[in-house]
Coordinates of C-alpha atoms in Angstrom, one line a residue:
V1 CA 87.2 -57.0 48.6
S2 CA 83.5 -57.6 48.1
Y3 CA 82.5 -55.1 50.7
G4 CA 84.9 -52.6 49.2
L5 CA 83.4 -53.1 45.8
I6 CA 79.9 -52.6 47.1
S7 CA 81.0 -49.5 48.9
Y8 CA 82.5 -48.1 45.7
W9 CA 79.3 -48.8 43.8
T10 CA 77.0 -47.2 46.3
A11 CA 79.3 -44.2 46.7
Y12 CA 79.3 -43.7 42.9
F13 CA 75.5 -43.9 42.7
K14 CA 75.0 -41.6 45.6
A15 CA 77.4 -39.0 44.2
N16 CA 76.1 -39.1 40.6
Y17 CA 72.5 -40.2 41.0
P18 CA 71.5 -38.9 44.5
V19 CA 67.8 -38.7 43.9
E20 CA 67.6 -42.2 42.4
Y21 CA 69.9 -43.6 45.1
M22 CA 67.9 -42.2 48.0
T23 CA 64.6 -43.3 46.5
S24 CA 65.9 -46.8 46.2
L25 CA 67.2 -46.6 49.8
L26 CA 63.9 -45.5 51.1
N27 CA 62.1 -48.3 49.4
V28 CA 64.5 -50.8 50.8
Y29 CA 63.9 -49.4 54.3
S30 CA 60.1 -49.4 53.9
G31 CA 58.5 -50.6 57.2
N32 CA 61.5 -49.5 59.2
S33 CA 60.6 -46.1 60.7
D34 CA 64.1 -45.5 62.2
K35 CA 65.9 -46.2 59.0
I36 CA 63.4 -44.1 57.0
H37 CA 63.8 -41.2 59.5
T38 CA 67.6 -41.4 59.0
S39 CA 67.3 -41.5 55.2
I40 CA 64.9 -38.5 55.2
E41 CA 67.5 -36.5 57.2
E42 CA 70.1 -37.5 54.7
C43 CA 67.8 -36.2 51.9
R44 CA 67.5 -32.9 53.7
R45 CA 71.3 -32.7 54.0
L46 CA 71.6 -33.4 50.2
S47 CA 68.9 -30.7 49.6
I48 CA 66.6 -33.3 48.0
P49 CA 62.9 -32.4 48.6
V50 CA 60.8 -35.2 50.1
L51 CA 57.2 -34.5 49.1
P52 CA 54.4 -35.6 51.5
P53 CA 52.1 -38.5 50.6
D54 CA 49.2 -37.7 48.3
L55 CA 46.4 -40.1 47.3
N56 CA 46.4 -38.5 43.9
K57 CA 50.1 -38.5 43.3
S58 CA 51.8 -41.1 45.4
F59 CA 52.3 -44.7 44.4
V60 CA 52.9 -47.8 46.6
D61 CA 56.6 -47.2 46.8
F62 CA 58.6 -44.0 47.1
S63 CA 58.9 -42.5 43.6
I64 CA 60.8 -39.7 41.8
E65 CA 58.7 -36.7 40.9
S66 CA 59.6 -33.3 39.4
T67 CA 58.3 -30.2 41.2
E68 CA 56.7 -27.3 39.4
S69 CA 60.2 -25.7 39.4
N70 CA 61.6 -28.8 37.7
I71 CA 63.5 -29.8 40.9
P72 CA 63.9 -33.6 41.2
S73 CA 62.2 -34.7 44.4
I74 CA 61.0 -37.9 46.1
R75 CA 57.3 -38.5 46.7
W76 CA 56.4 -40.5 49.8
G77 CA 55.0 -44.0 49.0
L78 CA 51.6 -44.8 50.5
G79 CA 52.8 -48.4 51.3
S80 CA 55.1 -47.0 53.9
L81 CA 52.4 -45.4 56.0
M82 CA 51.6 -46.8 59.4
N83 CA 48.7 -49.4 59.2
V84 CA 48.7 -49.3 55.4
S85 CA 49.7 -52.5 53.6
H86 CA 51.0 -52.8 50.0
T87 CA 48.3 -55.4 49.3
T88 CA 45.4 -53.2 50.2
I89 CA 46.7 -49.8 48.8
N90 CA 47.8 -51.2 45.5
P91 CA 44.3 -51.8 44.1
L92 CA 43.4 -48.2 45.1
I93 CA 46.3 -46.8 43.1
E94 CA 45.5 -49.1 40.2
N95 CA 41.9 -47.8 40.1
R96 CA 43.2 -44.2 40.2
T97 CA 45.6 -44.7 37.2
K98 CA 42.6 -46.0 35.1
L99 CA 40.8 -42.7 35.6
N100 CA 40.9 -39.9 33.0
P101 CA 42.5 -37.7 34.3
P102 CA 44.1 -40.1 36.9
I103 CA 42.9 -38.3 40.0
F104 CA 40.1 -38.7 42.5
R105 CA 38.1 -35.4 42.3
S106 CA 36.4 -35.7 45.6
I107 CA 35.5 -38.0 48.5
E108 CA 32.4 -39.1 46.6
H109 CA 34.4 -39.8 43.5
L110 CA 36.9 -41.8 45.6
C111 CA 34.1 -43.9 47.0
K112 CA 32.6 -44.5 43.6
S113 CA 35.9 -45.4 41.8
A114 CA 37.7 -47.4 44.4
E115 CA 37.1 -50.5 46.6
L116 CA 37.4 -48.6 49.8
A117 CA 35.4 -51.3 51.6
V118 CA 38.7 -53.2 51.9
L119 CA 40.2 -50.4 53.9
N120 CA 39.7 -50.6 57.6
R121 CA 39.4 -47.6 59.9
K122 CA 43.0 -47.6 61.0
M123 CA 44.2 -47.4 57.4
L124 CA 41.8 -44.6 56.5
E125 CA 42.9 -42.7 59.6
S126 CA 46.5 -43.1 58.7
L127 CA 45.8 -41.7 55.2
I128 CA 44.1 -38.7 56.7
K129 CA 46.6 -38.0 59.4
S130 CA 49.6 -38.3 57.1
G131 CA 48.1 -35.6 54.8
S132 CA 47.5 -38.0 51.9
M133 CA 43.9 -36.8 51.6
D134 CA 44.5 -33.0 52.1
S135 CA 43.1 -32.3 48.6
F136 CA 39.7 -33.4 49.9
G137 CA 39.6 -31.1 53.0
D138 CA 41.1 -30.3 56.3
R139 CA 42.5 -33.3 58.3
S140 CA 40.4 -32.6 61.4
G141 CA 37.3 -32.1 59.2
L142 CA 38.0 -35.4 57.4
M143 CA 38.5 -37.2 60.7
S144 CA 35.1 -35.9 61.9
V145 CA 33.3 -37.5 59.0
I146 CA 35.3 -40.7 58.7
D147 CA 32.2 -42.8 59.6
R148 CA 30.3 -41.3 56.7
I149 CA 33.2 -42.0 54.3
I150 CA 33.3 -45.6 55.4
A151 CA 29.5 -46.0 55.2
L152 CA 29.3 -44.5 51.7
S153 CA 32.2 -46.5 50.3
Q154 CA 30.8 -49.8 51.7
S155 CA 27.4 -48.9 50.3
E156 CA 28.8 -48.3 46.9
S157 CA 30.9 -51.4 47.0
Q158 CA 27.8 -53.5 48.0
M159 CA 25.9 -52.1 45.0
R160 CA 28.6 -53.1 42.6
N161 CA 29.0 -56.6 44.1
S162 CA 25.2 -57.2 43.9
M163 CA 25.2 -56.1 40.2
Q164 CA 22.8 -53.3 41.0
T165 CA 22.9 -50.0 39.2
S166 CA 25.2 -47.7 41.1
M167 CA 23.5 -44.6 42.5
F168 CA 26.2 -42.6 40.8
D169 CA 25.6 -44.0 37.4
A170 CA 22.2 -42.4 37.3
M171 CA 23.8 -39.0 37.4
Q172 CA 25.7 -37.3 34.7
E173 CA 29.4 -37.4 35.2
G174 CA 29.7 -33.7 35.9
N175 CA 27.1 -33.8 38.6
S176 CA 27.9 -37.2 40.2
D177 CA 29.5 -35.6 43.3
N178 CA 26.3 -33.8 44.2
L179 CA 24.5 -37.0 45.1
A180 CA 25.0 -38.4 48.6
S181 CA 27.7 -35.8 49.1
I182 CA 29.8 -35.6 52.2
N183 CA 30.3 -32.1 53.5
V184 CA 33.7 -32.0 55.2
P185 CA 33.6 -29.4 58.0
V186 CA 35.8 -26.4 57.4
E187 CA 38.2 -26.8 60.3
S188 CA 41.8 -25.8 60.7
T189 CA 44.2 -28.4 61.9
S190 CA 47.0 -26.8 64.0
E191 CA 50.6 -27.2 63.0
S192 CA 51.3 -28.9 66.3
Q193 CA 48.5 -31.4 65.6
K194 CA 49.9 -32.1 62.1
D195 CA 53.3 -32.7 63.7
I196 CA 51.8 -35.3 66.1
W197 CA 49.8 -37.0 63.4
E198 CA 52.6 -37.1 60.9
Q199 CA 55.0 -38.5 63.5
E200 CA 52.4 -41.2 64.2
S201 CA 51.7 -42.1 60.6
L202 CA 55.0 -41.3 58.9
G203 CA 57.6 -41.4 61.6
V204 CA 58.8 -38.0 60.6
N205 CA 57.4 -34.4 60.3
L206 CA 57.1 -33.2 56.7
S207 CA 54.7 -30.2 57.0
N208 CA 57.1 -28.2 58.9
N209 CA 60.2 -29.2 56.9
K210 CA 62.2 -26.0 56.6
L211 CA 63.6 -27.2 53.3
F212 CA 60.1 -26.6 51.8
D213 CA 60.4 -22.9 52.8
V214 CA 63.3 -22.5 50.4
L215 CA 62.2 -24.8 47.5
E216 CA 59.0 -23.9 45.7
Y217 CA 57.0 -26.9 44.5

């Protein structure tokens, strides 16, 4: 009887609140790549867009987000990426939400605003490979300057910790990105390479999701 009641409840929620139900299901399965892959396939069957992770839009968990066409969709949670923990990524998101507007404008702004020193190389690589940092440049280009990103973030973190004046604070806000800037090479990551990296970091391919060819977002 108990299992029957639970089955009735879940069937009701899935039928009447499919986006909310699938979002909750994905969060329950966080950390289980096989279950997440199965749930993503179910989202595709239900025509629910699953948006790729984005450092400027994603939260720790999977979340509901409306597309530009007002289509309810599910945004990938950063805490479900390979080599990314909830404990480490949460402060980064909290720092983002305090910004006005709540976005990281560039790599330099990211290094200034967030405690990136706590992120190790594997985590940063996962963010890049998954497409979470696509707004900052091409994935291959970002991978080629990953040492400079780590060095700049650690340098900025050390300045804050030592109570010294940040090198960015000496600049006007509008020009802060011009100092110690990181020029990301203009490279073009092939679709096959994106598939490999997304499979590695997400457990599923999102860039070549045919559902996105139909739904504009």
